[in-house]
Short mmCIF file of C-alpha atoms in Angstrom, two decimals:
data_model
loop_
_atom_site.label_atom_id
_atom_site.label_comp_id
_atom_site.label_asym_id
_atom_site.label_seq_id
_atom_site.Cartn_x
_atom_site.Cartn_y
_atom_site.Cartn_z
CA MET A 1 -7.85 84.04 43.02
CA HIS A 2 -5.67 84.91 40.02
CA GLN A 3 -3.65 87.45 42.02
CA ASN A 4 -2.86 87.47 45.73
CA ILE A 5 -5.19 89.81 47.67
CA THR A 6 -2.27 91.20 49.70
CA GLU A 7 -0.49 92.16 46.48
CA ILE A 8 -3.65 93.89 45.21
CA LEU A 9 -4.25 95.82 48.43
CA ASN A 10 -0.63 96.90 48.85
CA ARG A 11 -0.87 98.89 45.60
CA LEU A 12 -3.53 101.17 47.08
CA ASN A 13 -2.89 104.50 48.80
CA THR A 14 -4.22 105.20 52.30
CA GLU A 15 -7.62 106.59 51.22
CA GLN A 16 -8.14 103.88 48.59
CA ARG A 17 -7.30 101.21 51.16
CA GLN A 18 -9.79 102.72 53.62
CA ALA A 19 -12.56 102.50 51.00
CA VAL A 20 -11.68 98.90 50.08
CA ASP A 21 -11.44 97.74 53.72
CA GLU A 22 -14.89 99.13 54.65
CA ILE A 23 -16.66 95.94 53.63
CA GLU A 24 -19.74 96.05 55.88
CA GLY A 25 -22.45 98.72 55.85
CA PRO A 26 -23.09 101.69 53.53
CA VAL A 27 -20.12 103.58 52.11
CA MET A 28 -19.97 106.62 49.82
CA VAL A 29 -16.69 107.35 48.05
CA ILE A 30 -16.19 110.80 46.55
CA ALA A 31 -13.61 110.13 43.86
CA GLY A 32 -12.30 112.94 41.69
CA PRO A 33 -10.99 112.31 38.16
CA GLY A 34 -7.90 110.11 37.93
CA THR A 35 -8.12 108.93 41.54
CA GLY A 36 -8.61 105.24 40.75
CA LYS A 37 -12.36 104.53 40.89
CA THR A 38 -12.23 101.35 38.83
CA GLU A 39 -9.28 100.16 40.90
CA ILE A 40 -11.05 100.48 44.24
CA LEU A 41 -14.27 98.90 42.94
CA ALA A 42 -12.39 95.87 41.61
CA SER A 43 -10.16 95.67 44.70
CA ARG A 44 -13.14 95.86 47.03
CA ILE A 45 -14.90 93.01 45.19
CA CYS A 46 -11.73 90.91 45.56
CA ASN A 47 -11.54 91.81 49.25
CA ILE A 48 -15.18 90.79 49.82
CA LEU A 49 -14.66 87.45 48.10
CA THR A 50 -11.48 86.79 50.10
CA THR A 51 -12.53 87.86 53.60
CA THR A 52 -16.16 86.65 53.59
CA ASP A 53 -17.94 83.47 52.48
CA THR A 54 -19.88 85.45 49.85
CA THR A 55 -20.20 83.77 46.45
CA TYR A 56 -19.29 85.47 43.18
CA GLU A 57 -22.95 85.57 42.16
CA SER A 58 -23.94 87.50 45.33
CA VAL A 59 -21.89 90.60 44.49
CA LEU A 60 -23.76 92.96 42.14
CA CYS A 61 -21.93 95.77 40.36
CA LEU A 62 -24.02 98.43 38.59
CA THR A 63 -22.36 100.80 36.15
CA PHE A 64 -23.79 103.69 34.18
CA THR A 65 -22.46 102.81 30.74
CA ASP A 66 -21.45 99.74 28.73
CA ALA A 67 -17.90 101.11 28.68
CA GLY A 68 -17.92 101.14 32.49
CA SER A 69 -19.05 97.50 32.59
CA ILE A 70 -16.33 96.45 30.14
CA ALA A 71 -13.60 98.29 32.10
CA MET A 72 -14.74 96.67 35.34
CA ARG A 73 -14.83 93.20 33.80
CA LYS A 74 -11.33 93.60 32.34
CA ARG A 75 -9.92 94.68 35.71
CA LEU A 76 -11.54 91.75 37.50
CA LEU A 77 -10.32 89.29 34.86
CA LYS A 78 -6.82 90.53 35.62
CA TYR A 79 -7.32 89.90 39.35
CA LEU A 80 -9.62 86.85 39.40
CA GLY A 81 -9.00 85.14 36.10
CA SER A 82 -11.94 83.46 34.38
CA ASP A 83 -13.92 83.44 37.67
CA ALA A 84 -14.59 87.15 37.03
CA HIS A 85 -17.27 86.10 34.54
CA LYS A 86 -19.34 84.77 37.46
CA ILE A 87 -19.75 88.27 38.94
CA PRO A 88 -22.97 90.06 37.85
CA ILE A 89 -21.84 93.33 36.26
CA TYR A 90 -24.65 95.27 34.59
CA THR A 91 -25.68 98.68 33.42
CA PHE A 92 -28.95 99.76 35.09
CA HIS A 93 -30.88 99.01 31.93
CA SER A 94 -29.33 95.61 31.26
CA PHE A 95 -29.92 94.63 34.90
CA CYS A 96 -33.62 95.49 34.69
CA ASN A 97 -33.88 93.81 31.30
CA SER A 98 -32.49 90.60 32.80
CA ILE A 99 -35.08 90.74 35.62
CA ILE A 100 -37.92 91.22 33.12
CA GLN A 101 -36.72 88.40 30.87
CA GLU A 102 -36.25 86.04 33.85
CA ASN A 103 -39.69 86.80 35.31
CA LYS A 104 -42.06 87.47 32.40
CA ASP A 105 -45.02 86.09 34.39
CA TYR A 106 -44.73 89.05 36.75
CA PHE A 107 -44.89 91.49 33.84
CA SER A 108 -48.22 90.27 32.42
CA MET A 109 -46.90 89.14 29.04
CA LYS A 110 -45.12 86.15 27.60
CA VAL A 111 -43.98 88.09 24.53
CA LEU A 112 -42.28 91.30 25.62
CA GLU A 113 -39.47 92.99 23.71
CA PRO A 114 -37.64 96.36 23.85
CA ILE A 115 -39.00 98.96 21.42
CA SER A 116 -36.80 100.22 18.58
CA GLU A 117 -36.19 103.90 17.87
CA ILE A 118 -38.23 103.62 14.67
CA GLU A 119 -41.18 102.12 16.56
CA LYS A 120 -40.97 104.93 19.13
CA PHE A 121 -41.27 107.56 16.43
CA GLU A 122 -44.08 105.68 14.68
CA THR A 123 -45.98 105.55 17.97
CA ILE A 124 -45.68 109.31 18.48
CA ILE A 125 -46.82 109.94 14.88
CA GLU A 126 -49.94 107.85 15.53
CA ILE A 127 -50.68 109.82 18.68
CA ILE A 128 -50.26 113.19 16.93
CA ASP A 129 -52.63 112.02 14.19
CA GLU A 130 -55.24 111.15 16.82
CA ILE A 131 -55.14 114.28 19.01
CA PRO A 132 -58.12 116.69 18.71
CA ALA A 133 -58.04 119.61 16.28
CA ASP A 134 -58.07 122.18 19.10
CA ASN A 135 -54.99 120.73 20.84
CA VAL A 136 -52.10 123.24 21.01
CA LEU A 137 -49.76 120.58 19.61
CA LYS A 138 -51.83 120.07 16.45
CA ARG A 139 -50.35 121.60 13.31
CA TRP A 140 -52.20 121.74 9.97
CA THR A 141 -49.51 123.37 7.85
CA GLY A 142 -45.76 123.00 7.46
CA GLU A 143 -44.16 120.19 9.42
CA ILE A 144 -47.21 118.65 11.13
CA TYR A 145 -45.03 116.32 13.23
CA TYR A 146 -42.75 119.15 14.35
CA GLU A 147 -43.25 118.36 18.05
CA ALA A 148 -42.58 114.60 17.76
CA ASN A 149 -38.96 114.60 18.97
CA ARG A 150 -39.73 117.02 21.79
CA ILE A 151 -42.59 114.83 22.97
CA LEU A 152 -40.33 111.77 22.98
CA LYS A 153 -37.69 113.64 25.03
CA LEU A 154 -40.33 114.80 27.49
CA ILE A 155 -41.70 111.26 27.92
CA SER A 156 -38.14 110.08 28.57
CA VAL A 157 -37.73 112.67 31.35
CA MET A 158 -41.13 111.77 32.84
CA LYS A 159 -40.14 108.12 33.01
CA SER A 160 -36.68 108.85 34.41
CA GLU A 161 -37.99 111.06 37.19
CA GLY A 162 -41.47 109.60 37.74
CA PHE A 163 -43.15 112.89 36.76
CA THR A 164 -46.85 113.18 35.85
CA SER A 165 -48.83 115.76 33.87
CA GLU A 166 -50.31 116.91 37.21
CA PHE A 167 -46.77 117.60 38.40
CA PHE A 168 -46.11 119.78 35.34
CA LYS A 169 -49.39 121.68 35.83
CA GLU A 170 -48.56 122.38 39.45
CA LYS A 171 -44.99 123.50 38.72
CA SER A 172 -46.10 125.60 35.74
CA ASN A 173 -48.63 127.49 37.84
CA GLU A 174 -46.03 128.02 40.57
CA TYR A 175 -43.56 129.32 37.98
CA ILE A 176 -46.02 131.80 36.47
CA GLU A 177 -46.90 133.18 39.89
CA GLU A 178 -43.22 133.41 40.79
CA ILE A 179 -42.15 135.34 37.67
CA LYS A 180 -44.90 137.89 38.31
CA THR A 181 -42.88 138.99 41.35
CA ARG A 182 -39.63 139.45 39.39
CA ASP A 183 -38.48 142.92 38.43
CA GLU A 184 -37.54 141.73 34.92
CA PHE A 185 -41.24 141.10 34.21
CA LYS A 186 -42.30 144.56 35.37
CA TYR A 187 -42.04 147.88 33.55
CA LYS A 188 -39.44 150.13 35.14
CA ARG A 189 -40.81 153.24 33.45
CA ALA A 190 -44.29 154.46 32.64
CA VAL A 191 -45.46 154.53 28.99
CA PRO A 192 -48.44 156.94 29.08
CA SER A 193 -49.23 156.49 25.38
CA LYS A 194 -49.93 152.80 26.03
CA GLY A 195 -51.49 153.28 29.45
CA ILE A 196 -48.56 151.58 31.18
CA VAL A 197 -47.61 152.61 34.70
CA ALA A 198 -44.21 151.86 36.27
CA GLY A 199 -44.49 148.52 38.07
CA ASP A 200 -47.12 147.07 35.70
CA LEU A 201 -46.55 143.49 34.58
CA LYS A 202 -45.22 142.79 31.09
CA VAL A 203 -48.34 140.86 30.16
CA ASN A 204 -47.23 139.92 26.64
CA GLU A 205 -44.00 138.31 27.87
CA ILE A 206 -45.84 136.41 30.60
CA ASN A 207 -48.47 135.23 28.11
CA GLU A 208 -45.73 133.99 25.80
CA ILE A 209 -44.26 131.90 28.61
CA GLN A 210 -47.73 130.60 29.49
CA GLN A 211 -48.21 129.48 25.88
CA ARG A 212 -44.95 127.54 25.97
CA LEU A 213 -45.94 125.95 29.27
CA SER A 214 -49.35 125.02 27.87
CA LYS A 215 -47.55 123.04 25.15
CA LEU A 216 -45.44 121.34 27.81
CA ILE A 217 -48.55 120.34 29.77
CA ALA A 218 -50.36 119.18 26.61
CA ALA A 219 -47.35 117.03 25.65
CA SER A 220 -47.16 115.51 29.14
CA GLU A 221 -50.84 114.54 28.88
CA LEU A 222 -49.95 112.28 25.92
CA PHE A 223 -47.87 110.07 28.22
CA PRO A 224 -50.70 107.61 29.16
CA LYS A 225 -51.61 107.21 25.48
CA TYR A 226 -47.98 106.43 24.65
CA GLU A 227 -47.85 103.78 27.40
CA GLU A 228 -51.11 102.26 26.17
CA LYS A 229 -49.79 101.92 22.61
CA LEU A 230 -46.53 100.34 23.79
CA SER A 231 -48.53 97.82 25.78
CA LYS A 232 -50.61 96.87 22.72
CA ARG A 233 -47.39 96.37 20.74
CA SER A 234 -45.94 94.21 23.56
CA ARG A 235 -43.04 96.64 23.75
CA TYR A 236 -41.18 98.62 26.39
CA ASP A 237 -38.39 101.19 26.23
CA PHE A 238 -35.28 101.75 28.35
CA GLN A 239 -37.02 103.87 30.98
CA ASP A 240 -39.83 101.30 31.21
CA MET A 241 -37.35 98.65 32.21
CA LEU A 242 -36.58 100.51 35.43
CA SER A 243 -40.08 101.72 36.30
CA TRP A 244 -41.64 98.31 35.57
CA VAL A 245 -39.13 96.53 37.78
CA ILE A 246 -39.72 98.95 40.65
CA LYS A 247 -43.49 98.58 40.22
CA ALA A 248 -43.14 94.78 40.20
CA PHE A 249 -40.97 94.93 43.34
CA ASN A 250 -43.68 97.00 45.05
CA THR A 251 -46.50 94.71 43.87
CA TYR A 252 -44.84 91.33 44.43
CA PRO A 253 -42.81 91.24 47.67
CA GLU A 254 -41.61 87.72 46.90
CA LEU A 255 -39.97 88.94 43.67
CA LEU A 256 -38.14 91.73 45.50
CA LEU A 257 -37.08 89.34 48.27
CA LYS A 258 -35.64 86.97 45.66
CA TYR A 259 -33.16 89.62 44.50
CA GLN A 260 -32.53 91.05 47.97
CA GLU A 261 -31.47 87.58 49.13
CA LYS A 262 -29.45 86.99 45.97
CA PHE A 263 -27.34 90.16 46.14
CA LEU A 264 -25.68 90.62 49.52
CA TYR A 265 -23.29 93.32 48.32
CA VAL A 266 -24.16 96.04 45.81
CA LEU A 267 -21.62 98.42 44.27
CA VAL A 268 -22.62 101.41 42.10
CA ASP A 269 -20.20 103.28 39.86
CA GLU A 270 -20.73 106.91 38.70
CA PHE A 271 -23.44 107.41 41.31
CA GLN A 272 -23.60 111.13 40.51
CA ASP A 273 -25.06 110.29 37.09
CA THR A 274 -27.99 108.26 38.39
CA ASN A 275 -31.43 109.77 37.97
CA ASN A 276 -34.31 109.49 40.42
CA ILE A 277 -35.68 106.18 39.12
CA GLN A 278 -32.22 104.53 39.09
CA ALA A 279 -31.58 105.64 42.66
CA GLN A 280 -34.97 104.21 43.65
CA LEU A 281 -33.98 100.84 42.21
CA VAL A 282 -30.75 100.75 44.22
CA HIS A 283 -32.49 101.70 47.46
CA LYS A 284 -35.24 99.13 46.81
CA LEU A 285 -32.66 96.35 46.53
CA MET A 286 -31.12 97.49 49.81
CA GLU A 287 -34.41 98.12 51.63
CA TYR A 288 -34.40 94.80 53.48
CA TRP A 289 -31.15 95.67 55.27
CA GLY A 290 -32.08 99.22 56.23
CA ASP A 291 -29.26 101.43 57.48
CA GLN A 292 -26.89 98.46 57.60
CA ALA A 293 -27.12 97.73 53.87
CA ASN A 294 -23.88 96.65 52.21
CA LEU A 295 -24.14 99.41 49.61
CA PHE A 296 -21.00 100.95 48.16
CA VAL A 297 -21.38 103.96 45.84
CA VAL A 298 -18.61 105.80 44.02
CA GLY A 299 -19.12 109.17 42.41
CA ASP A 300 -18.10 112.77 42.05
CA ASP A 301 -20.55 115.65 41.83
CA ASP A 302 -18.05 117.63 39.74
CA GLN A 303 -18.24 114.99 37.01
CA SER A 304 -22.01 114.85 36.61
CA ILE A 305 -22.33 114.84 32.81
CA TYR A 306 -25.82 113.38 32.40
CA ARG A 307 -27.98 116.18 33.82
CA PHE A 308 -29.79 116.29 30.45
CA GLN A 309 -30.96 112.72 31.13
CA GLY A 310 -32.22 113.54 34.59
CA ALA A 311 -29.09 112.83 36.61
CA SER A 312 -29.26 114.62 39.94
CA ILE A 313 -26.67 115.70 42.49
CA GLU A 314 -29.48 115.22 45.01
CA ASN A 315 -28.87 111.46 44.91
CA VAL A 316 -25.35 112.06 46.24
CA LEU A 317 -26.51 114.63 48.81
CA SER A 318 -29.36 112.46 50.08
CA PHE A 319 -27.20 109.34 50.51
CA LYS A 320 -26.21 110.34 54.06
CA GLU A 321 -29.85 111.08 54.87
CA LYS A 322 -30.92 107.67 53.55
CA TYR A 323 -28.11 105.87 55.38
CA PRO A 324 -27.13 107.91 58.46
CA SER A 325 -24.42 105.42 59.47
CA ALA A 326 -22.76 105.62 56.05
CA LYS A 327 -19.03 106.24 55.98
CA THR A 328 -17.68 108.83 53.55
CA VAL A 329 -14.25 108.37 51.98
CA LEU A 330 -12.63 111.12 49.90
CA LEU A 331 -10.06 110.25 47.22
CA LYS A 332 -7.86 113.23 46.39
CA GLN A 333 -4.69 111.77 44.87
CA ASN A 334 -4.83 112.20 41.10
CA TYR A 335 -2.51 109.95 39.10
CA ARG A 336 -3.48 111.28 35.68
CA SER A 337 -2.55 114.98 35.60
CA THR A 338 0.14 117.40 36.71
CA GLN A 339 -0.48 119.66 39.68
CA GLU A 340 -0.64 122.68 37.36
CA ILE A 341 -3.53 121.08 35.43
CA LEU A 342 -5.31 120.20 38.66
CA ASN A 343 -4.94 123.76 39.95
CA ALA A 344 -6.34 125.20 36.70
CA ALA A 345 -9.27 122.76 36.78
CA GLN A 346 -9.95 123.64 40.41
CA ALA A 347 -10.02 127.35 39.56
CA LEU A 348 -12.70 126.68 36.92
CA ILE A 349 -14.88 124.23 38.84
CA SER A 350 -14.90 126.42 41.96
CA ALA A 351 -17.30 128.76 40.12
CA ASN A 352 -19.99 126.05 40.15
CA LYS A 353 -22.56 126.53 42.90
CA GLU A 354 -24.00 123.00 42.95
CA ARG A 355 -21.06 121.24 44.58
CA LEU A 356 -20.67 119.09 47.68
CA VAL A 357 -18.13 121.57 49.05
CA ASN A 358 -20.99 124.06 49.34
CA THR A 359 -23.12 121.72 51.46
CA ASN A 360 -23.04 120.72 55.12
CA LEU A 361 -20.87 117.67 54.29
CA ASN A 362 -17.91 120.01 54.84
CA ILE A 363 -15.39 118.34 52.53
CA ASP A 364 -12.26 119.59 50.80
CA LYS A 365 -12.04 118.41 47.19
CA ASN A 366 -8.78 120.01 46.08
CA LEU A 367 -6.96 117.24 44.20
CA TYR A 368 -3.21 116.84 44.31
CA SER A 369 -0.72 114.90 42.21
CA PRO A 370 1.74 112.68 44.10
CA ILE A 371 3.93 112.53 40.98
CA ASP A 372 6.70 115.05 40.30
CA HIS A 373 6.31 116.39 36.74
CA LYS A 374 9.37 118.62 36.47
CA ASP A 375 9.40 118.96 32.71
CA SER A 376 5.64 119.28 32.18
CA CYS A 377 4.07 122.15 30.26
CA LYS A 378 1.97 124.59 32.25
CA PRO A 379 -1.64 124.69 31.08
CA GLN A 380 -3.40 127.78 29.78
CA VAL A 381 -7.02 128.53 30.58
CA LEU A 382 -8.64 130.13 27.53
CA SER A 383 -12.14 131.52 27.08
CA PHE A 384 -13.89 132.29 23.79
CA GLN A 385 -16.88 134.31 22.68
CA ASN A 386 -18.54 131.19 21.25
CA SER A 387 -17.77 127.72 19.86
CA TYR A 388 -16.89 129.12 16.41
CA TYR A 389 -14.13 131.34 17.82
CA GLU A 390 -12.87 128.37 19.83
CA ALA A 391 -12.73 126.06 16.79
CA SER A 392 -11.04 128.72 14.68
CA TYR A 393 -8.37 129.33 17.34
CA PHE A 394 -7.43 125.67 17.64
CA ALA A 395 -7.51 125.13 13.87
CA ASN A 396 -4.98 127.95 13.49
CA GLU A 397 -2.82 126.59 16.33
CA ILE A 398 -2.74 123.15 14.69
CA LYS A 399 -1.69 124.75 11.39
CA LYS A 400 1.19 126.51 13.19
CA TRP A 401 2.33 123.26 14.82
#
């Protein structure tokens, strides 16, 4: 090892050390901003390699972004030297891509390549050209491919979450029935001239929503056609990489067992940003070991920035349900900001309803700074009517400075 493990561990605070020392079994670390997530992930890998007979190749680290992978590799190079290159560090997509490329026989094709953005758009154009004239997505005037980008985004969500057109139909019907009970969709006053009685439904508004939902359902029904065309092109996209691997794991137990035996320890960074299909992949890898899986996840529900890609706080909440024996470690020491900044941030984030502090996990997430910043400026919390007012304000402040 490039650096002595004792030296590495002695730099950690009490909570960080607790997370790093919990080598066996499932562990969830709730790590706020600036609390040293990369440090504990790298330190824990070093601790595993030092205190067990595990090989470098048996420790899998999954990150959410390429930047996360690079940061992790740099930290491990500092601790382990060139041996750090032996440790499998992947994004979810690059990990699945490596499985597909290593096992093409299991994926029905010898020639199989990721699809480009241009090919994606061309595929959707072909599908729009082929849909029947009476389809709600068909346009004969103006921009006839107006819905192309929306359809691509919807297909991406369907793949990320494993949704089907039947799912959208069911949820759409439930939504329509639900809004019929809302006061906002009922007339509060009678309009005798139009034959409207107080309490009548606002039929036009409900019909407008139904029309939008009918487009959503129609777009979701194009999903099988999109998959068929990708197959003919011998192509797959990013979401396919995950769903195909999970499907292959379910179909070929020997393939799954190969990777379960290979990776004895799995670490996941930014767990709050995983979507449903990514969480499935992690749990599939750990399935063999059940509740005693050596799974270490680090995340923070307050930093979930990929909701638009399907990321779900539910993956963090359900971790304890999936692994009842899991230990939870909370990192609260922030080494990046002054206490005044942390207090201001806490005042803002406390307005969010979807937070772990509002669940039965019963945790306190108020961060504190162990560093004395006597001469630091106190932050101001400003709010603006819209983004234009905000930009104008800061442009004027910069001019003053």
